[in-house]
XYZ file of N, CA and C in Angstrom:
702
model
N -66.285 206.336 105.352
C -67.692 206.252 104.967
C -68.283 207.635 104.751
N -67.869 208.611 105.597
C -68.403 209.958 105.460
C -67.989 210.577 104.133
N -66.743 210.328 103.721
C -66.264 210.873 102.450
C -67.065 210.318 101.292
N -67.307 209.002 101.310
C -68.105 208.388 100.251
C -69.495 208.996 100.220
N -70.104 209.206 101.400
C -71.442 209.786 101.467
C -71.492 211.171 100.871
N -70.472 211.992 101.140
C -70.413 213.324 100.561
C -70.289 213.248 99.053
N -69.506 212.296 98.565
C -69.358 212.164 97.120
C -70.696 211.816 96.481
N -71.446 210.923 97.104
C -72.744 210.543 96.569
C -73.672 211.743 96.489
N -73.648 212.601 97.512
C -74.523 213.754 97.535
C -74.120 214.784 96.482
N -72.828 214.886 96.164
C -72.357 215.883 95.205
C -72.598 215.449 93.760
N -72.982 214.216 93.544
C -73.248 213.721 92.191
C -72.016 213.773 91.302
N -70.833 213.594 91.849
C -69.624 213.659 91.036
C -68.934 212.307 91.034
N -68.857 211.714 89.855
C -68.207 210.421 89.706
C -67.280 210.463 88.510
N -66.164 209.820 88.634
C -65.249 209.680 87.510
C -65.795 208.672 86.508
N -66.429 207.628 87.000
C -66.966 206.581 86.139
C -68.296 207.051 85.537
N -68.381 207.179 84.209
C -69.603 207.707 83.596
C -70.832 206.835 83.836
N -70.638 205.528 83.982
C -71.786 204.660 84.260
C -72.340 204.933 85.650
N -71.472 205.112 86.615
C -71.918 205.463 87.966
C -72.637 206.796 87.979
N -72.092 207.772 87.250
C -72.715 209.088 87.206
C -74.120 208.999 86.625
N -74.248 208.223 85.593
C -75.562 208.113 84.957
C -76.567 207.423 85.869
N -76.135 206.366 86.544
C -77.026 205.682 87.475
C -77.471 206.618 88.590
N -76.545 207.399 89.109
C -76.893 208.308 90.191
C -77.856 209.393 89.726
N -77.587 209.963 88.543
C -78.434 211.035 88.043
C -79.840 210.563 87.713
N -79.980 209.277 87.420
C -81.311 208.750 87.117
C -82.062 208.339 88.375
N -81.396 208.366 89.527
C -82.051 208.048 90.789
C -82.721 209.271 91.373
N -82.844 209.273 92.681
C -83.550 210.368 93.331
C -82.634 211.531 93.686
N -81.341 211.425 93.338
C -80.427 212.508 93.612
C -79.975 212.601 95.050
N -80.404 211.712 95.897
C -80.050 211.764 97.307
C -79.096 210.644 97.719
N -78.612 209.898 96.759
C -77.676 208.821 97.077
C -78.347 207.617 97.713
N -79.665 207.477 97.519
C -80.387 206.379 98.162
C -80.385 205.146 97.267
N -79.216 204.648 97.017
C -79.023 203.422 96.264
C -78.355 202.407 97.182
N -78.461 201.129 96.853
C -77.764 200.121 97.669
C -76.283 200.053 97.338
N -75.606 201.226 97.351
C -74.182 201.267 97.064
C -73.408 200.505 98.123
N -72.386 199.826 97.718
C -71.440 199.236 98.665
C -70.043 199.708 98.281
N -69.482 200.587 99.125
C -68.152 201.107 98.844
C -67.113 200.011 99.032
N -66.091 200.026 98.198
C -65.037 199.015 98.306
C -63.682 199.660 98.071
N -62.704 199.190 98.793
C -61.313 199.593 98.626
C -60.496 198.336 98.352
N -59.498 198.456 97.494
C -58.681 197.281 97.202
C -57.233 197.700 97.003
N -56.348 196.751 97.186
C -54.917 196.982 97.012
C -54.366 196.002 95.986
N -53.267 196.376 95.389
C -52.651 195.570 94.339
C -52.416 194.138 94.818
N -52.842 193.186 93.983
C -52.644 191.778 94.290
C -53.869 191.086 94.859
N -54.841 191.853 95.389
C -56.060 191.230 95.894
C -56.852 190.607 94.740
N -57.571 189.535 95.036
C -58.380 188.854 94.013
C -59.696 188.418 94.627
N -60.764 188.453 93.828
C -62.095 188.110 94.313
C -62.861 187.291 93.287
N -63.671 186.409 93.803
C -64.719 185.735 93.039
C -65.999 185.863 93.848
N -67.123 185.729 93.185
C -68.396 185.816 93.899
C -68.771 184.451 94.451
N -69.042 184.369 95.757
C -69.551 183.107 96.299
C -70.832 182.709 95.579
N -71.007 181.420 95.366
C -72.142 180.953 94.571
C -73.487 181.433 95.104
N -73.611 181.580 96.423
C -74.890 181.962 97.018
C -75.072 183.471 97.117
N -74.053 184.261 96.763
C -74.116 185.711 96.935
C -74.957 186.359 95.834
N -75.477 187.551 96.136
C -76.242 188.319 95.163
C -75.306 188.802 94.058
N -75.630 188.599 92.787
C -74.760 189.080 91.700
C -74.576 190.592 91.774
N -73.330 191.045 91.616
C -73.013 192.462 91.713
C -72.241 192.935 90.489
N -72.451 194.204 90.163
C -71.610 194.899 89.196
C -70.676 195.815 89.962
N -69.396 195.773 89.606
C -68.408 196.639 90.240
C -68.074 197.783 89.292
N -68.109 199.009 89.833
C -67.779 200.216 89.070
C -66.612 200.908 89.759
N -65.489 201.016 89.066
C -64.290 201.600 89.669
C -64.298 203.115 89.558
N -63.767 203.748 90.604
C -63.500 205.183 90.596
C -62.000 205.441 90.501
N -61.199 204.494 90.917
C -59.751 204.585 90.771
C -59.191 203.171 90.787
N -57.941 203.034 90.350
C -57.334 201.714 90.311
C -57.643 200.964 89.030
N -57.092 199.765 88.919
C -57.266 198.921 87.729
C -57.412 197.475 88.172
N -58.365 196.778 87.555
C -58.539 195.343 87.757
C -58.246 194.613 86.462
N -57.895 193.347 86.577
C -57.809 192.491 85.403
C -58.805 191.352 85.606
N -59.573 191.069 84.569
C -60.536 189.965 84.614
C -59.837 188.698 84.166
N -59.960 187.659 84.988
C -59.368 186.365 84.673
C -60.476 185.329 84.561
N -60.495 184.586 83.473
C -61.481 183.533 83.277
C -60.804 182.171 83.333
N -61.603 181.156 83.689
C -61.080 179.805 83.826
C -61.197 179.049 82.506
N -60.062 178.591 82.010
C -60.019 177.758 80.816
C -59.116 176.568 81.107
N -59.666 175.353 80.921
C -58.888 174.124 81.157
C -58.233 174.127 82.535
N -59.025 174.548 83.534
C -58.587 174.569 84.934
C -57.462 175.573 85.207
N -57.238 176.512 84.272
C -56.243 177.558 84.482
C -56.908 178.932 84.389
N -56.375 179.895 85.120
C -56.855 181.264 85.036
C -56.101 182.002 83.943
N -56.851 182.615 83.029
C -56.269 183.328 81.902
C -56.789 184.767 81.920
N -55.876 185.731 81.852
C -56.274 187.130 81.817
C -56.930 187.451 80.479
N -58.075 188.145 80.544
C -58.826 188.387 79.311
C -59.226 189.842 79.112
N -59.124 190.699 80.151
C -59.550 192.088 79.975
C -59.038 192.955 81.111
N -58.737 194.213 80.780
C -58.421 195.225 81.780
C -59.695 195.984 82.131
N -59.875 196.274 83.407
C -61.071 196.973 83.871
C -60.646 198.273 84.534
N -61.079 199.392 83.970
C -60.753 200.687 84.528
C -61.993 201.451 84.929
N -61.875 202.765 84.900
C -62.932 203.614 85.450
C -63.980 204.039 84.429
N -63.999 203.406 83.269
C -65.080 203.660 82.315
C -65.913 202.411 82.098
N -65.683 201.380 82.898
C -66.376 200.110 82.723
C -66.984 199.632 84.031
N -68.005 198.807 83.903
C -68.489 198.021 85.022
C -68.173 196.565 84.722
N -68.008 195.771 85.762
C -67.704 194.357 85.548
C -68.563 193.521 86.483
N -69.141 192.471 85.946
C -69.923 191.520 86.740
C -68.947 190.603 87.458
N -68.988 190.612 88.777
C -68.081 189.769 89.543
C -68.400 188.307 89.265
N -67.440 187.537 88.728
C -67.730 186.147 88.339
C -67.796 185.215 89.541
N -68.516 184.122 89.381
C -68.508 183.073 90.383
C -67.141 182.403 90.387
N -66.838 181.726 91.489
C -65.516 181.124 91.654
C -65.190 180.154 90.522
N -66.170 179.394 90.073
C -65.923 178.402 89.028
C -65.665 179.051 87.663
N -66.045 180.336 87.528
C -65.918 181.024 86.245
C -64.661 181.875 86.137
N -64.070 182.220 87.271
C -62.880 183.062 87.231
C -62.831 184.009 88.410
N -62.217 185.165 88.199
C -62.083 186.147 89.268
C -61.639 187.476 88.681
N -61.640 188.510 89.508
C -60.982 189.764 89.171
C -59.823 189.950 90.137
N -58.741 190.571 89.640
C -57.552 190.780 90.454
C -57.090 192.221 90.287
N -56.678 192.841 91.380
C -56.266 194.235 91.352
C -54.836 194.370 90.832
N -54.654 195.187 89.794
C -53.327 195.517 89.309
C -52.794 196.776 89.982
N -53.700 197.633 90.425
C -53.344 198.861 91.122
C -54.288 199.068 92.289
N -53.840 199.777 93.311
C -54.720 200.144 94.412
C -55.861 201.001 93.879
N -57.024 200.888 94.521
C -58.142 201.695 94.071
C -59.357 201.577 94.951
N -60.431 202.181 94.488
C -61.707 202.146 95.197
C -62.850 202.290 94.196
N -64.030 201.946 94.628
C -65.189 202.026 93.759
C -66.448 201.653 94.504
N -67.483 201.322 93.738
C -68.766 200.940 94.308
C -69.260 199.651 93.663
N -69.935 198.848 94.458
C -70.609 197.655 93.952
C -72.113 197.871 94.078
N -72.837 197.458 93.064
C -74.301 197.563 93.053
C -74.888 196.227 92.629
N -75.997 195.812 93.254
C -76.656 194.586 92.795
C -77.058 194.703 91.331
N -76.851 193.652 90.566
C -77.217 193.665 89.153
C -78.704 193.958 88.984
N -79.530 193.406 89.860
C -80.980 193.614 89.757
C -81.332 195.094 89.905
N -80.623 195.800 90.769
C -80.893 197.227 90.956
C -80.523 198.015 89.705
N -79.352 197.724 89.137
C -78.929 198.409 87.909
C -79.926 198.138 86.789
N -80.365 196.901 86.666
C -81.299 196.533 85.603
C -82.638 197.242 85.764
N -83.099 197.405 87.001
C -84.387 198.055 87.217
C -84.300 199.571 87.058
N -83.141 200.147 87.415
C -82.986 201.593 87.338
C -82.689 202.053 85.916
N -81.762 201.355 85.242
C -81.378 201.754 83.884
C -80.821 200.553 83.134
N -81.689 199.776 82.487
C -81.215 198.602 81.735
C -80.155 198.951 80.696
N -80.205 200.188 80.165
C -79.244 200.583 79.141
C -77.825 200.601 79.694
N -77.655 201.042 80.939
C -76.324 201.056 81.540
C -75.805 199.628 81.686
N -76.671 198.729 82.132
C -76.271 197.330 82.268
C -75.834 196.774 80.922
N -76.610 197.045 79.875
C -76.276 196.557 78.539
C -74.970 197.168 78.034
N -74.808 198.478 78.218
C -73.621 199.142 77.695
C -72.352 198.713 78.424
N -72.446 198.512 79.725
C -71.249 198.055 80.435
C -70.847 196.656 79.991
N -71.835 195.797 79.758
C -71.526 194.447 79.291
C -70.966 194.466 77.876
N -71.519 195.317 77.008
C -71.009 195.426 75.644
C -69.582 195.972 75.633
N -69.311 196.943 76.503
C -67.962 197.502 76.587
C -66.961 196.453 77.056
N -67.392 195.609 77.989
C -66.509 194.564 78.472
C -66.211 193.545 77.372
N -67.208 193.202 76.587
C -66.997 192.275 75.467
C -65.995 192.871 74.470
N -66.123 194.174 74.189
C -65.171 194.830 73.290
C -63.765 194.818 73.881
N -63.684 195.054 75.187
C -62.383 195.039 75.835
C -61.727 193.661 75.725
N -62.514 192.605 75.908
C -61.988 191.249 75.795
C -61.530 190.958 74.371
N -62.278 191.450 73.393
C -61.896 191.232 71.996
C -60.587 191.954 71.671
N -60.448 193.167 72.168
C -59.220 193.926 71.921
C -58.035 193.262 72.610
N -58.241 192.770 73.835
C -57.165 192.069 74.555
C -56.648 190.900 73.718
N -57.568 190.098 73.180
C -57.178 188.938 72.385
C -56.439 189.354 71.122
N -56.988 190.327 70.426
C -56.365 190.821 69.195
C -54.970 191.360 69.476
N -54.858 192.185 70.522
C -53.591 192.827 70.848
C -52.528 191.787 71.212
N -52.905 190.842 72.048
C -51.954 189.841 72.518
C -51.447 188.965 71.383
N -52.319 188.646 70.433
C -51.936 187.747 69.349
C -51.129 188.423 68.253
N -51.408 189.700 67.990
C -50.855 190.318 66.795
C -49.747 191.326 67.042
N -49.566 191.780 68.263
C -48.562 192.807 68.510
C -47.393 192.262 69.316
N -46.231 192.838 69.065
C -45.037 192.442 69.799
C -45.166 192.851 71.260
N -44.527 192.096 72.126
C -44.670 192.323 73.564
C -44.270 193.731 73.995
N -43.203 194.351 73.459
C -42.911 195.738 73.860
C -44.065 196.689 73.545
N -44.716 196.492 72.393
C -45.865 197.319 72.055
C -47.007 197.107 73.044
N -47.250 195.847 73.381
C -48.332 195.512 74.305
C -48.080 196.129 75.676
N -46.867 195.972 76.180
C -46.520 196.531 77.481
C -46.646 198.050 77.475
N -46.137 198.686 76.435
C -46.214 200.144 76.350
C -47.661 200.609 76.337
N -48.493 199.927 75.586
C -49.896 200.310 75.477
C -50.617 200.170 76.810
N -50.400 199.067 77.506
C -51.102 198.844 78.768
C -50.575 199.753 79.873
N -49.279 200.043 79.864
C -48.743 201.013 80.820
C -49.372 202.389 80.588
N -49.472 202.770 79.335
C -50.055 204.064 78.996
C -51.516 204.124 79.409
N -52.234 203.058 79.155
C -53.659 202.985 79.530
C -53.841 203.100 81.039
N -52.855 202.615 81.810
C -52.963 202.588 83.267
C -52.381 203.843 83.928
N -52.351 204.959 83.201
C -51.935 206.245 83.738
C -50.539 206.162 84.365
N -49.509 206.165 83.553
C -48.174 205.820 84.030
C -47.420 206.922 84.763
N -47.936 208.145 84.801
C -47.144 209.267 85.297
C -46.561 209.028 86.689
N -47.305 208.358 87.554
C -46.825 208.161 88.924
C -46.733 206.683 89.285
N -46.629 205.830 88.268
C -46.700 204.400 88.532
C -45.350 203.708 88.405
N -45.180 202.711 89.237
C -44.046 201.802 89.112
C -44.564 200.380 89.215
N -43.829 199.455 88.652
C -44.186 198.045 88.719
C -42.952 197.239 89.086
N -43.179 196.132 89.754
C -42.134 195.125 89.847
C -42.282 194.236 88.612
N -41.276 193.493 88.283
C -41.310 192.684 87.078
C -42.453 191.672 87.095
N -42.847 191.207 88.289
C -43.889 190.187 88.346
C -45.292 190.769 88.409
N -45.437 192.103 88.386
C -46.782 192.699 88.385
C -47.045 193.528 87.139
N -46.170 193.443 86.150
C -46.389 194.184 84.916
C -47.676 193.723 84.229
N -48.412 194.652 83.604
C -49.683 194.300 82.939
C -49.447 193.676 81.572
N -48.797 192.532 81.543
C -48.424 191.927 80.262
C -49.345 190.798 79.851
N -50.177 190.288 80.771
C -51.252 189.390 80.397
C -50.848 187.980 80.047
N -49.714 187.519 80.518
C -49.349 186.129 80.275
C -48.798 185.862 78.896
N -48.412 186.921 78.187
C -47.897 186.739 76.830
C -46.390 186.506 76.886
N -45.947 185.304 76.562
C -44.531 185.008 76.541
C -44.011 184.538 77.895
N -42.729 184.226 77.923
C -42.083 183.751 79.139
C -41.544 184.942 79.933
N -41.081 184.686 81.155
C -40.498 185.750 81.951
C -39.279 186.344 81.257
N -38.504 185.492 80.550
C -37.348 185.983 79.802
C -37.785 186.919 78.679
N -38.909 186.586 78.018
C -39.422 187.439 76.943
C -39.880 188.782 77.496
N -40.523 188.752 78.658
C -40.961 189.996 79.292
C -39.756 190.858 79.657
N -38.726 190.232 80.192
C -37.516 190.975 80.549
C -36.885 191.625 79.324
N -36.856 190.904 78.204
C -36.301 191.482 76.972
C -37.155 192.654 76.486
N -38.478 192.522 76.631
C -39.377 193.606 76.215
C -39.155 194.853 77.064
N -38.993 194.651 78.371
C -38.734 195.778 79.263
C -37.403 196.434 78.925
N -36.397 195.631 78.600
C -35.097 196.174 78.219
C -35.206 197.019 76.953
N -36.049 196.575 76.026
C -36.259 197.360 74.806
C -36.902 198.701 75.130
N -37.880 198.703 76.028
C -38.508 199.956 76.455
C -37.488 200.860 77.142
N -36.592 200.252 77.907
C -35.578 201.034 78.612
C -34.577 201.640 77.630
N -34.160 200.862 76.640
C -33.213 201.393 75.648
C -33.817 202.557 74.872
N -35.120 202.507 74.668
C -35.800 203.581 73.940
C -36.021 204.817 74.808
N -35.809 204.683 76.121
C -35.989 205.821 77.015
C -37.389 205.959 77.576
N -38.193 204.909 77.468
C -39.566 204.976 77.975
C -39.646 204.667 79.462
N -38.815 203.734 79.932
C -38.855 203.317 81.330
C -37.444 203.259 81.899
N -37.381 203.175 83.211
C -36.124 202.948 83.917
C -36.310 201.722 84.800
N -35.293 200.864 84.848
C -35.361 199.645 85.656
C -34.251 199.697 86.697
N -34.650 199.619 87.945
C -33.689 199.624 89.044
C -34.129 198.611 90.090
N -33.265 197.651 90.371
C -33.563 196.677 91.417
C -34.841 195.895 91.184
N -35.133 195.575 89.924
C -36.343 194.820 89.616
C -37.606 195.648 89.589
N -37.489 196.981 89.710
C -38.643 197.882 89.670
C -38.633 198.646 88.356
N -39.775 198.672 87.681
C -39.916 199.343 86.391
C -40.707 200.627 86.596
N -40.143 201.748 86.177
C -40.806 203.039 86.330
C -40.847 203.765 84.993
N -42.002 204.325 84.658
C -42.135 205.102 83.425
C -41.429 206.435 83.607
N -40.569 206.788 82.644
C -39.848 208.056 82.719
C -40.207 208.984 81.560
N -40.826 208.448 80.507
C -41.236 209.297 79.381
C -42.537 208.777 78.791
N -43.616 209.499 79.065
C -44.912 209.132 78.506
C -44.901 209.303 76.983
N -44.189 210.321 76.493
C -44.140 210.566 75.048
C -43.515 209.387 74.310
N -42.391 208.874 74.834
C -41.754 207.719 74.200
C -42.659 206.503 74.297
N -43.290 206.325 75.450
C -44.205 205.202 75.632
C -45.336 205.272 74.614
N -45.842 206.468 74.396
C -46.948 206.638 73.448
C -46.514 206.295 72.026
N -45.283 206.663 71.665
C -44.798 206.351 70.313
C -44.616 204.854 70.113
N -44.294 204.139 71.173
C -44.047 202.703 71.058
C -45.315 201.875 71.186
N -46.350 202.414 71.809
C -47.564 201.649 72.097
C -48.364 201.370 70.835
N -49.025 200.230 70.814
C -49.882 199.884 69.679
C -51.189 200.676 69.699
N -51.616 201.147 70.862
C -52.811 201.993 70.952
C -54.122 201.261 71.131
N -54.087 199.957 71.241
C -55.337 199.187 71.329
C -56.191 199.582 72.530
N -55.597 199.575 73.734
C -56.381 199.808 74.936
C -56.685 201.279 75.167
N -55.752 202.152 74.807
C -55.996 203.569 75.025
C -57.157 204.072 74.172
N -57.230 203.633 72.931
C -58.341 204.044 72.075
C -59.651 203.439 72.551
N -59.596 202.208 73.040
C -60.810 201.548 73.512
C -61.359 202.236 74.750
N -60.492 202.692 75.653
C -60.943 203.357 76.866
C -61.715 204.622 76.534
N -61.248 205.389 75.534
C -61.944 206.596 75.135
C -63.315 206.270 74.558
N -63.400 205.218 73.758
C -64.674 204.814 73.169
C -65.657 204.368 74.237
N -65.186 203.583 75.210
C -66.055 203.092 76.269
C -66.613 204.233 77.087
N -65.782 205.209 77.416
C -66.228 206.336 78.225
C -67.284 207.136 77.492
N -67.076 207.379 76.187
C -68.050 208.129 75.411
C -69.361 207.369 75.277
N -69.278 206.056 75.105
C -70.484 205.239 74.932
C -71.357 205.257 76.171
N -70.750 205.291 77.340
C -71.503 205.200 78.591
C -72.055 206.533 79.064
N -71.716 207.625 78.394
C -72.269 208.907 78.786
C -73.731 208.992 78.354
N -74.564 209.771 79.058
C -75.960 209.942 78.654
C -76.051 210.398 77.208
N -77.090 209.960 76.537
C -77.205 210.197 75.100
C -77.779 211.557 74.758
N -78.398 212.256 75.695
C -78.983 213.559 75.415
C -78.520 214.555 76.461
N -78.509 215.881 76.125
C -78.108 216.893 77.106
C -78.972 216.856 78.358
N -80.271 216.572 78.200
C -81.175 216.551 79.342
C -80.767 215.448 80.328
N -80.358 214.309 79.793
C -79.946 213.212 80.660
C -78.666 213.531 81.401
N -77.818 214.382 80.811
C -76.556 214.708 81.427
C -76.678 215.706 82.570
N -77.827 216.382 82.671
C -78.017 217.361 83.727
C -78.177 216.658 85.060
N -77.493 217.137 86.121
C -77.669 216.531 87.436
C -79.045 216.826 87.984
N -79.583 216.019 88.880
C -80.905 216.238 89.437
C -80.929 217.527 90.243
N -82.072 218.184 90.247
C -82.222 219.440 90.997
C -82.138 219.176 92.493
């Protein structure tokens, strides 16, 4: 808790939406922040009676899953340039793909402090969902896997076959063939069911680029629009 408090006082955030919200406040960290830590595999939905919250990540990756025909379907990756509205149980959930931490803020507080941040985070999420759909439908699975691995900062990452960020595209056999293709190209190494990135350059050449380009756009969109807004509070 002390570390989080120091971070709030220093006005330094990786997530541009969090930085903007903090800079528009009183500069003393007097927001209803709720720090959160999560580990890979955890999943959450908002209880129906709970206060609606926006989650802003500082590290780690979440995947948004929505309910369609009584099944959970992955629809978007959530990283450190986005905020996500925690869905009610009947609507879906978010699930951690990587360990991480961040802050949760009541939606009402974000709306009262800076409606533009609320709007931009929601618009960015809609774009992310559109790109996910486009990418999954039109690109081959090796391209999709390479792109999502690259987006998820692969330098120090490993995955087991059942936690790869592939989004439900194809069968387990198809995923295995896609991983083998990445391995033959020299992008990853597979040992004992564990997939590890060994060449970011090869991964980049194989990736379709959908998510990596979108992440850059989202981060730029959420930054303050004028130099004055970007200045930290005195």
